[in-house]
């Protein structure tokens, strides 16, 4: 479709150039070359990206909080734990009887811990069984309601041989709803 440049006159060349310029401006400019596009995508340093800045700020804030927490824990451990020399002195001062008493206490505490564990485990098991019972009851209730709706729906969709709806069930349904509304006006029991 291109004509040879030799055979074209100046005016034809100008009109073709004008059409190209119009098309380029209509399409939103000349666009980027492939290299320029790839460099723009890979080089994030030149652009302002608020989400990255927000993530970095949050990361530094969390790191600061973690460091503060570690310092506090370290200070508390130093305050609560006596020095090693005090521990050594106490262990040397203990007599054989004290050791027997401490061993008995350890055994008793182990038994108490075991009992506590069993009690807690039983409580958790009871809670789980109660939850399962509640879920089972809800499921049964849901199934009953669904069965009721299904029977009502089947009755409402019944048709005569000629394709007309059976009015008997529809009238019964209307009567039930009216009676229900007179018994419970606006959801209140009388």
PDB file of N, CA and C in Angstrom, residues 17 43 47 91 134 157 172:
ATOM      1  N   UNK A  17       2.464  12.215   6.331  1.00  0.00           N
ATOM      2  CA  UNK A  17       3.071  12.547   7.621  1.00  0.00           C
ATOM      3  C   UNK A  17       2.033  13.123   8.584  1.00  0.00           C
ATOM      4  N   UNK A  43      12.956  -0.431  37.476  1.00  0.00           N
ATOM      5  CA  UNK A  43      13.588   0.567  38.330  1.00  0.00           C
ATOM      6  C   UNK A  43      12.519   1.255  39.169  1.00  0.00           C
ATOM      7  N   UNK A  47      10.200   6.139  41.425  1.00  0.00           N
ATOM      8  CA  UNK A  47       8.790   6.407  41.599  1.00  0.00           C
ATOM      9  C   UNK A  47       8.405   6.411  43.070  1.00  0.00           C
ATOM     10  N   UNK A  91      22.263 -23.573  97.938  1.00  0.00           N
ATOM     11  CA  UNK A  91      22.377 -25.010  97.684  1.00  0.00           C
ATOM     12  C   UNK A  91      23.370 -25.662  98.650  1.00  0.00           C
ATOM     13  N   UNK A 134     -25.154 -29.234  70.630  1.00  0.00           N
ATOM     14  CA  UNK A 134     -25.836 -28.041  70.136  1.00  0.00           C
ATOM     15  C   UNK A 134     -25.844 -28.030  68.611  1.00  0.00           C
ATOM     16  N   UNK A 157     -47.078 -26.274  44.388  1.00  0.00           N
ATOM     17  CA  UNK A 157     -46.767 -26.410  42.967  1.00  0.00           C
ATOM     18  C   UNK A 157     -47.606 -27.477  42.267  1.00  0.00           C
ATOM     19  N   UNK A 172     -55.590 -23.418  51.996  1.00  0.00           N
ATOM     20  CA  UNK A 172     -55.205 -23.911  53.319  1.00  0.00           C
ATOM     21  C   UNK A 172     -54.015 -23.120  53.866  1.00  0.00           C
TER      22      UNK A 172
END
